[in-house]
Amino acid sequence: MQMKKDNMIHFNVPPFTGNEFQYMHEAVNNHKICGDGEFTKKCNAWIEERFHAQKVLLTTSGTSALEMAALLCGLEPGDEVILPSYTFSSTATAFVLTGAKLVFVDIRPDTMNIDENKIEQAITSKTKVICVVHYAGVSCEMDKIMEIAHKYNLFVIEDAAQGVMSSYKGKALGTIGDFGCYSFHETKNYSMGEGGAIVINHVEYNEKAEVLREKGTNRAKFFRGQVAKYNWVDYGSSYLPSDLNAAYLWAQLQIAEAINENRLKTWKRYRESFKELSDKRMIELPVVPYGCIHNAHMFYIKCKNLNERQAYIQFMKENNILCVFHYVPLHSAPAGYKFGRFNGSDQFTTQESERLVRIPLYYNIDKYDQELVIDKTLEFFAK
Ligand SMILES: *Cc1c(COP(=O)(O)O)cnc(C)c1O
């Protein structure tokens, strides 16, 4: 059980299952706390097996997984990357590092995901990559997106930071495009403090990815006994996390199903409790399209407009409940102007982002806290 530090209902409490300290202790006793120790290997193998992924490598963050994916696509200055504007800065900044230009595409109002029907018109002779974000762990329309990518010979990177344990038509998110990126930040469903993973879906990128992650060396090959000594072979960085962090994550992966069930239960309870408000068209609730299985990464509601949202957040705060909004659309942020352009008209991105508010949902959130969130929300909208 999580300890309460105050009488607030927090928006997020990092997951803790009970075995984290024991595994971290083991890592220390093994005299192996740097990267690619036993726990890192266990986590990589677990994810590969559970998600039928060709190759998985833990990284220091979801952001660094995205950076690796951008580098593996061989992006060069002037190349263009298509992505939604309604996302976290990491999705964009990973590509900016390669000198690529960002081309933002509008979202669908129902899932808040990139609108698959607006991608094709954003493609130019310079387009190299489509980067999709599976918002709230609900999949983008991947059949259509992969079809477009094949037609124009583009890479697809899945920002599945929020989509660990979600699937689209039976395939785990992150395993559908060329590369998938997970986050294990403390705000995500499974955590190692700061951390993430890259999923590599084609075997021909495995070696390059290992080199990138290990400071440009072929150390991974050396450890497998495939080369006599290791060498600096290409450019790279340090994208491998400490085994101490992996030990923390391992405790959660071992009970990943239970964590998922627990979150889904809360999610469903919220949804049922707010159904009437939604039926009366006072709020809108998340939509999960056919074929998508989600992981209850978040529960959001959509108010009428910005004013109502701010009033709701304020009302909840006065009742010791912390609700948050996020993502000022990237195309309207200072760096967005500098590094990108919005293709077509912004029909939904700004409008929908201003209405959305996230309510407390985390592993093992107290039943009575859930009740309070529900009661206070109903009270607000009754007024
Ligand atoms: C959390 C998140 C990231 C970044 O992950 P970090 O592990 O914090 O670097 C990237 N994209 C999306 C959509 C996210 O939610």
Short mmCIF file of C-alpha atoms and ligand atoms in Angstrom, two decimals:
data_model
loop_
_atom_site.label_atom_id
_atom_site.label_comp_id
_atom_site.label_asym_id
_atom_site.label_seq_id
_atom_site.Cartn_x
_atom_site.Cartn_y
_atom_site.Cartn_z
CA MET A 1 0.00 0.00 0.00
CA GLN A 2 1.12 3.54 -0.70
CA MET A 3 1.64 5.77 2.30
CA LYS A 4 -0.21 9.05 2.36
CA LYS A 5 1.91 12.07 3.04
CA ASP A 6 -0.93 14.56 3.40
CA ASN A 7 -4.67 14.67 3.01
CA MET A 8 -4.58 15.55 -0.67
CA ILE A 9 -5.69 13.17 -3.38
CA HIS A 10 -2.72 13.38 -5.67
CA PHE A 11 -2.93 13.19 -9.39
CA ASN A 12 -0.25 10.50 -9.51
CA VAL A 13 1.61 8.29 -7.03
CA PRO A 14 4.53 6.31 -8.51
CA PRO A 15 3.90 2.56 -8.61
CA PHE A 16 5.43 0.49 -5.81
CA THR A 17 4.64 -3.20 -5.44
CA GLY A 18 6.74 -4.32 -2.47
CA ASN A 19 9.67 -6.20 -4.03
CA GLU A 20 11.53 -3.19 -5.40
CA PHE A 21 13.92 -2.83 -2.45
CA GLN A 22 14.77 -6.52 -2.47
CA TYR A 23 15.73 -6.46 -6.15
CA MET A 24 17.71 -3.25 -5.79
CA HIS A 25 19.51 -4.85 -2.87
CA GLU A 26 20.30 -7.87 -5.04
CA ALA A 27 21.74 -5.61 -7.73
CA VAL A 28 24.02 -4.00 -5.14
CA ASN A 29 25.08 -7.39 -3.78
CA ASN A 30 25.83 -8.61 -7.31
CA HIS A 31 28.34 -5.77 -7.60
CA LYS A 32 26.63 -4.79 -10.81
CA ILE A 33 24.76 -1.54 -10.68
CA CYS A 34 25.78 -0.04 -14.03
CA GLY A 35 23.98 -0.75 -17.31
CA ASP A 36 23.03 -4.12 -18.81
CA GLY A 37 23.18 -6.11 -15.57
CA GLU A 38 20.87 -9.00 -14.67
CA PHE A 39 17.77 -6.91 -14.09
CA THR A 40 18.11 -4.99 -17.33
CA LYS A 41 18.38 -8.33 -19.17
CA LYS A 42 15.36 -9.69 -17.34
CA CYS A 43 13.27 -6.63 -18.23
CA ASN A 44 14.34 -6.70 -21.90
CA ALA A 45 13.55 -10.41 -22.18
CA TRP A 46 10.19 -10.05 -20.40
CA ILE A 47 9.05 -7.28 -22.72
CA GLU A 48 10.24 -9.17 -25.81
CA GLU A 49 8.34 -12.27 -24.79
CA ARG A 50 5.16 -10.65 -23.49
CA PHE A 51 4.77 -8.32 -26.50
CA HIS A 52 6.25 -10.64 -29.17
CA ALA A 53 8.85 -7.98 -29.89
CA GLN A 54 11.87 -8.73 -32.08
CA LYS A 55 14.30 -6.79 -29.82
CA VAL A 56 13.90 -4.56 -26.78
CA LEU A 57 16.55 -2.43 -25.08
CA LEU A 58 15.94 -0.50 -21.89
CA THR A 59 16.94 3.15 -22.14
CA THR A 60 17.44 6.03 -19.74
CA SER A 61 14.06 7.53 -20.69
CA GLY A 62 11.24 7.53 -23.19
CA THR A 63 12.89 10.61 -24.64
CA SER A 64 16.17 8.78 -25.23
CA ALA A 65 14.29 5.88 -26.84
CA LEU A 66 12.78 8.44 -29.26
CA GLU A 67 16.24 9.91 -29.90
CA MET A 68 17.58 6.47 -30.71
CA ALA A 69 14.67 5.85 -33.08
CA ALA A 70 15.27 9.20 -34.82
CA LEU A 71 18.96 8.36 -35.27
CA LEU A 72 18.22 4.82 -36.48
CA CYS A 73 16.00 6.26 -39.21
CA GLY A 74 19.08 8.10 -40.48
CA LEU A 75 17.35 11.50 -40.43
CA GLU A 76 19.34 14.38 -41.88
CA PRO A 77 18.93 18.16 -41.73
CA GLY A 78 16.00 19.22 -43.91
CA ASP A 79 14.19 15.88 -43.73
CA GLU A 80 10.60 16.11 -42.55
CA VAL A 81 8.83 14.24 -39.79
CA ILE A 82 5.05 14.11 -39.50
CA LEU A 83 3.68 14.08 -35.97
CA PRO A 84 0.74 15.38 -33.93
CA SER A 85 1.00 18.76 -32.20
CA TYR A 86 -0.97 17.47 -29.24
CA THR A 87 1.87 15.64 -27.47
CA PHE A 88 4.73 15.99 -25.01
CA SER A 89 7.82 17.96 -26.09
CA SER A 90 9.93 14.76 -26.19
CA THR A 91 8.14 13.48 -29.27
CA ALA A 92 9.30 16.55 -31.18
CA THR A 93 12.66 17.38 -29.67
CA ALA A 94 14.11 13.94 -30.46
CA PHE A 95 13.75 14.77 -34.16
CA VAL A 96 14.93 18.36 -33.85
CA LEU A 97 18.29 17.02 -32.61
CA THR A 98 18.84 15.43 -36.03
CA GLY A 99 18.07 18.71 -37.83
CA ALA A 100 14.77 17.44 -39.18
CA LYS A 101 11.77 19.73 -39.70
CA LEU A 102 8.54 19.03 -37.88
CA VAL A 103 5.25 18.88 -39.75
CA PHE A 104 2.33 18.87 -37.34
CA VAL A 105 -0.95 17.22 -38.31
CA ASP A 106 -4.32 17.68 -36.62
CA ILE A 107 -5.80 15.15 -34.20
CA ARG A 108 -9.12 13.31 -34.12
CA PRO A 109 -11.39 14.72 -31.43
CA ASP A 110 -12.58 11.29 -30.26
CA THR A 111 -9.23 9.70 -29.32
CA MET A 112 -6.96 12.79 -29.38
CA ASN A 113 -4.68 10.76 -31.69
CA ILE A 114 -3.24 11.94 -35.01
CA ASP A 115 -5.96 11.98 -37.68
CA GLU A 116 -4.93 9.22 -40.08
CA ASN A 117 -6.98 10.86 -42.83
CA LYS A 118 -4.94 14.08 -42.68
CA ILE A 119 -1.48 12.48 -42.92
CA GLU A 120 -1.25 11.90 -46.66
CA GLN A 121 -1.78 15.58 -47.54
CA ALA A 122 1.17 16.52 -45.30
CA ILE A 123 3.65 14.30 -47.17
CA THR A 124 6.27 16.02 -49.35
CA SER A 125 9.37 14.77 -51.19
CA LYS A 126 11.30 15.42 -47.96
CA THR A 127 9.12 13.36 -45.63
CA LYS A 128 11.01 10.45 -44.03
CA VAL A 129 9.12 9.53 -40.88
CA ILE A 130 5.60 9.41 -39.48
CA CYS A 131 5.72 9.50 -35.70
CA VAL A 132 2.44 8.55 -34.06
CA VAL A 133 1.55 9.00 -30.40
CA HIS A 134 -0.82 6.50 -28.80
CA TYR A 135 -2.48 8.99 -26.50
CA ALA A 136 -3.76 7.64 -23.16
CA GLY A 137 -2.63 4.18 -24.26
CA VAL A 138 -5.33 4.03 -26.93
CA SER A 139 -3.93 3.06 -30.33
CA CYS A 140 -3.85 5.22 -33.43
CA GLU A 141 -5.48 3.79 -36.57
CA MET A 142 -2.39 1.74 -37.43
CA ASP A 143 -3.70 -0.19 -40.46
CA LYS A 144 -4.27 3.04 -42.36
CA ILE A 145 -1.03 4.62 -41.13
CA MET A 146 1.10 1.60 -42.12
CA GLU A 147 -0.58 1.54 -45.52
CA ILE A 148 0.38 5.20 -46.12
CA ALA A 149 3.92 4.55 -44.88
CA HIS A 150 4.37 1.62 -47.29
CA LYS A 151 2.97 3.61 -50.18
CA TYR A 152 5.46 6.47 -49.68
CA ASN A 153 8.30 4.37 -48.24
CA LEU A 154 8.38 6.12 -44.86
CA PHE A 155 9.51 4.96 -41.44
CA VAL A 156 6.89 4.70 -38.70
CA ILE A 157 7.92 5.42 -35.12
CA GLU A 158 5.40 4.69 -32.41
CA ASP A 159 5.60 6.92 -29.38
CA ALA A 160 4.05 4.32 -27.11
CA ALA A 161 5.29 6.04 -23.93
CA GLN A 162 1.76 5.72 -22.57
CA GLY A 163 0.92 2.45 -24.32
CA VAL A 164 2.75 -0.32 -22.44
CA MET A 165 0.37 -3.33 -22.27
CA SER A 166 -2.04 -1.84 -24.84
CA SER A 167 -2.72 -3.42 -28.21
CA TYR A 168 -4.18 -2.82 -31.65
CA LYS A 169 -5.90 -5.75 -33.35
CA GLY A 170 -3.94 -8.16 -31.18
CA LYS A 171 -0.53 -6.53 -31.64
CA ALA A 172 1.23 -4.83 -28.73
CA LEU A 173 1.67 -1.10 -29.23
CA GLY A 174 5.28 -0.39 -30.11
CA THR A 175 5.62 -3.55 -32.22
CA ILE A 176 3.63 -2.36 -35.26
CA GLY A 177 5.82 0.35 -36.82
CA ASP A 178 9.58 0.22 -37.44
CA PHE A 179 10.47 1.37 -33.92
CA GLY A 180 8.46 1.66 -30.72
CA CYS A 181 9.30 3.83 -27.71
CA TYR A 182 8.14 3.19 -24.15
CA SER A 183 8.51 5.34 -21.07
CA PHE A 184 9.00 4.09 -17.53
CA HIS A 185 8.90 7.54 -15.96
CA GLU A 186 7.21 7.65 -12.57
CA THR A 187 4.04 9.05 -14.12
CA LYS A 188 3.63 6.03 -16.40
CA ASN A 189 1.95 2.68 -15.67
CA TYR A 190 5.25 0.90 -14.96
CA SER A 191 8.14 2.85 -13.57
CA MET A 192 11.86 2.86 -12.89
CA GLY A 193 11.98 6.52 -11.84
CA GLU A 194 13.41 7.75 -15.10
CA GLY A 195 13.63 5.18 -17.87
CA GLY A 196 12.22 3.77 -21.06
CA ALA A 197 12.79 1.21 -23.79
CA ILE A 198 13.13 1.05 -27.53
CA VAL A 199 11.47 -1.73 -29.49
CA ILE A 200 13.31 -2.60 -32.70
CA ASN A 201 11.05 -4.39 -35.10
CA HIS A 202 13.59 -5.27 -37.84
CA VAL A 203 16.63 -7.38 -37.06
CA GLU A 204 18.91 -5.34 -39.36
CA TYR A 205 18.84 -2.41 -36.88
CA ASN A 206 19.82 -4.42 -33.79
CA GLU A 207 23.56 -3.92 -34.06
CA LYS A 208 23.37 -0.23 -34.90
CA ALA A 209 21.05 0.29 -31.93
CA GLU A 210 23.47 -1.44 -29.57
CA VAL A 211 26.32 0.74 -30.78
CA LEU A 212 24.26 3.92 -30.44
CA ARG A 213 23.28 3.01 -26.91
CA GLU A 214 26.81 2.06 -25.77
CA LYS A 215 28.76 5.23 -26.59
CA GLY A 216 29.46 4.22 -30.18
CA THR A 217 31.23 0.99 -29.22
CA ASN A 218 30.59 -2.63 -30.10
CA ARG A 219 30.71 -3.61 -26.45
CA ALA A 220 27.48 -5.63 -26.67
CA LYS A 221 29.04 -7.81 -29.37
CA PHE A 222 32.17 -8.17 -27.26
CA PHE A 223 30.16 -9.40 -24.26
CA ARG A 224 28.53 -12.02 -26.46
CA GLY A 225 31.99 -13.19 -27.49
CA GLN A 226 31.44 -12.19 -31.13
CA VAL A 227 34.52 -9.94 -31.28
CA ALA A 228 37.87 -10.34 -29.47
CA LYS A 229 38.00 -6.78 -28.19
CA TYR A 230 35.69 -3.88 -28.32
CA ASN A 231 36.22 -0.75 -30.28
CA TRP A 232 34.78 2.63 -31.07
CA VAL A 233 32.92 1.88 -34.30
CA ASP A 234 30.42 4.72 -34.93
CA TYR A 235 28.73 7.71 -33.35
CA GLY A 236 26.71 7.02 -30.24
CA SER A 237 25.67 8.17 -26.83
CA SER A 238 24.91 6.70 -23.42
CA TYR A 239 21.34 5.51 -23.50
CA LEU A 240 21.58 2.54 -21.15
CA PRO A 241 20.12 2.88 -17.66
CA SER A 242 21.60 1.77 -14.36
CA ASP A 243 20.69 -1.78 -13.30
CA LEU A 244 19.40 -0.29 -10.02
CA ASN A 245 16.60 1.37 -11.96
CA ALA A 246 15.92 -1.83 -13.89
CA ALA A 247 15.65 -3.69 -10.56
CA TYR A 248 12.91 -1.28 -9.50
CA LEU A 249 11.06 -1.87 -12.79
CA TRP A 250 11.43 -5.65 -12.60
CA ALA A 251 9.26 -5.81 -9.47
CA GLN A 252 6.40 -4.26 -11.44
CA LEU A 253 6.81 -6.24 -14.64
CA GLN A 254 6.46 -9.39 -12.57
CA ILE A 255 2.93 -8.36 -11.61
CA ALA A 256 2.17 -6.38 -14.75
CA GLU A 257 -1.21 -8.08 -15.27
CA ALA A 258 -2.36 -7.22 -11.75
CA ILE A 259 -1.28 -3.59 -12.13
CA ASN A 260 -3.12 -3.41 -15.44
CA GLU A 261 -6.30 -4.94 -13.98
CA ASN A 262 -6.17 -2.60 -11.01
CA ARG A 263 -5.91 0.48 -13.22
CA LEU A 264 -8.64 -0.75 -15.56
CA LYS A 265 -10.97 -1.30 -12.63
CA THR A 266 -10.60 2.33 -11.54
CA TRP A 267 -10.97 3.50 -15.14
CA LYS A 268 -14.21 1.54 -15.59
CA ARG A 269 -15.57 2.80 -12.31
CA TYR A 270 -14.98 6.40 -13.38
CA ARG A 271 -16.54 5.72 -16.73
CA GLU A 272 -19.68 4.18 -15.27
CA SER A 273 -20.01 6.93 -12.71
CA PHE A 274 -19.83 9.66 -15.35
CA LYS A 275 -21.96 7.94 -17.97
CA GLU A 276 -25.05 9.91 -17.07
CA LEU A 277 -23.20 13.24 -17.36
CA SER A 278 -22.00 12.14 -20.75
CA ASP A 279 -25.46 10.95 -21.84
CA LYS A 280 -26.79 14.38 -20.93
CA ARG A 281 -23.96 15.86 -23.04
CA MET A 282 -22.54 17.82 -20.13
CA ILE A 283 -19.09 16.27 -20.55
CA GLU A 284 -17.35 13.97 -23.01
CA LEU A 285 -15.58 10.75 -22.08
CA PRO A 286 -12.65 8.89 -23.66
CA VAL A 287 -13.43 6.80 -26.74
CA VAL A 288 -11.76 3.43 -27.30
CA PRO A 289 -12.24 2.39 -30.95
CA TYR A 290 -12.96 -1.17 -32.06
CA GLY A 291 -9.83 -3.34 -32.08
CA CYS A 292 -8.04 -1.29 -29.43
CA ILE A 293 -7.33 -2.71 -26.00
CA HIS A 294 -6.06 -0.01 -23.68
CA ASN A 295 -4.13 0.02 -20.42
CA ALA A 296 -6.02 2.68 -18.43
CA HIS A 297 -3.03 4.97 -18.61
CA MET A 298 -5.25 7.91 -17.81
CA PHE A 299 -8.82 8.97 -17.31
CA TYR A 300 -9.83 12.29 -18.75
CA ILE A 301 -13.04 14.19 -19.15
CA LYS A 302 -13.74 16.98 -21.59
CA CYS A 303 -15.49 20.07 -20.30
CA LYS A 304 -17.45 22.50 -22.47
CA ASN A 305 -14.55 24.92 -22.81
CA LEU A 306 -11.43 26.37 -21.23
CA ASN A 307 -13.34 28.42 -18.64
CA GLU A 308 -15.33 25.48 -17.39
CA ARG A 309 -12.19 23.37 -17.21
CA GLN A 310 -10.36 25.95 -15.10
CA ALA A 311 -13.37 26.26 -12.78
CA TYR A 312 -13.51 22.47 -12.41
CA ILE A 313 -9.77 22.19 -11.60
CA GLN A 314 -10.17 25.00 -9.05
CA PHE A 315 -13.24 23.40 -7.47
CA MET A 316 -11.48 20.04 -7.16
CA LYS A 317 -8.41 21.70 -5.66
CA GLU A 318 -10.54 23.38 -3.01
CA ASN A 319 -11.67 19.87 -2.17
CA ASN A 320 -8.08 18.60 -1.94
CA ILE A 321 -8.20 16.75 -5.25
CA LEU A 322 -5.47 17.48 -7.76
CA CYS A 323 -6.55 17.36 -11.40
CA VAL A 324 -4.30 18.45 -14.24
CA PHE A 325 -4.38 19.36 -17.89
CA HIS A 326 -1.43 19.03 -20.24
CA TYR A 327 0.02 19.68 -23.64
CA VAL A 328 -0.24 23.21 -24.81
CA PRO A 329 -0.12 22.22 -28.50
CA LEU A 330 3.49 22.16 -29.67
CA HIS A 331 2.86 24.24 -32.80
CA SER A 332 1.82 27.16 -30.58
CA ALA A 333 4.89 26.84 -28.31
CA PRO A 334 8.03 28.96 -28.97
CA ALA A 335 10.08 25.96 -30.13
CA GLY A 336 7.20 24.76 -32.25
CA TYR A 337 7.32 27.95 -34.34
CA LYS A 338 11.05 27.63 -34.68
CA PHE A 339 11.27 23.99 -35.70
CA GLY A 340 8.00 23.20 -37.39
CA ARG A 341 4.83 24.09 -39.20
CA PHE A 342 1.23 22.98 -38.89
CA ASN A 343 -0.04 21.37 -42.06
CA GLY A 344 -3.61 22.26 -42.97
CA SER A 345 -5.96 23.84 -40.47
CA ASP A 346 -5.97 23.36 -36.72
CA GLN A 347 -9.53 22.18 -36.47
CA PHE A 348 -9.34 20.15 -33.27
CA THR A 349 -5.86 20.30 -31.72
CA THR A 350 -6.21 23.60 -29.85
CA GLN A 351 -9.94 23.45 -29.23
CA GLU A 352 -9.93 19.92 -27.79
CA SER A 353 -6.73 20.37 -25.77
CA GLU A 354 -8.34 23.31 -23.95
CA ARG A 355 -11.29 21.21 -22.80
CA LEU A 356 -9.44 18.17 -21.53
CA VAL A 357 -8.70 17.51 -17.86
CA ARG A 358 -7.14 14.42 -16.26
CA ILE A 359 -8.32 13.09 -12.93
CA PRO A 360 -6.38 11.02 -10.35
CA LEU A 361 -5.67 7.49 -11.51
CA TYR A 362 -2.74 5.37 -10.38
CA TYR A 363 -1.97 1.85 -9.23
CA ASN A 364 -3.79 1.04 -5.99
CA ILE A 365 -5.58 4.35 -5.70
CA ASP A 366 -7.73 4.15 -2.60
CA LYS A 367 -11.37 3.18 -3.12
CA TYR A 368 -12.61 6.02 -0.95
CA ASP A 369 -10.41 8.50 -2.79
CA GLN A 370 -12.00 7.35 -6.04
CA GLU A 371 -15.40 7.87 -4.49
CA LEU A 372 -14.51 11.39 -3.46
CA VAL A 373 -13.24 12.21 -6.97
CA ILE A 374 -16.52 10.93 -8.37
CA ASP A 375 -18.76 12.67 -5.83
CA LYS A 376 -17.03 16.02 -6.21
CA THR A 377 -17.11 15.81 -9.99
CA LEU A 378 -20.85 15.06 -9.96
CA GLU A 379 -21.35 17.91 -7.51
CA PHE A 380 -19.48 20.34 -9.76
CA PHE A 381 -21.46 19.50 -12.85
CA ALA A 382 -24.79 19.53 -10.98
CA LYS A 383 -24.29 23.25 -10.37
C1 LIG B 1 6.10 10.49 -20.98
C2 LIG B 1 6.12 10.71 -22.43
C3 LIG B 1 7.31 10.85 -23.15
C4 LIG B 1 8.66 10.98 -22.51
O1 LIG B 1 9.03 9.96 -21.69
P1 LIG B 1 10.21 10.21 -20.60
O2 LIG B 1 10.46 8.84 -20.08
O3 LIG B 1 9.64 11.14 -19.57
O4 LIG B 1 11.37 10.79 -21.31
C5 LIG B 1 7.24 10.95 -24.52
N1 LIG B 1 6.07 10.96 -25.17
C6 LIG B 1 4.90 10.84 -24.51
C7 LIG B 1 3.63 10.82 -25.30
C8 LIG B 1 4.88 10.73 -23.12
O5 LIG B 1 3.71 10.63 -22.48
#
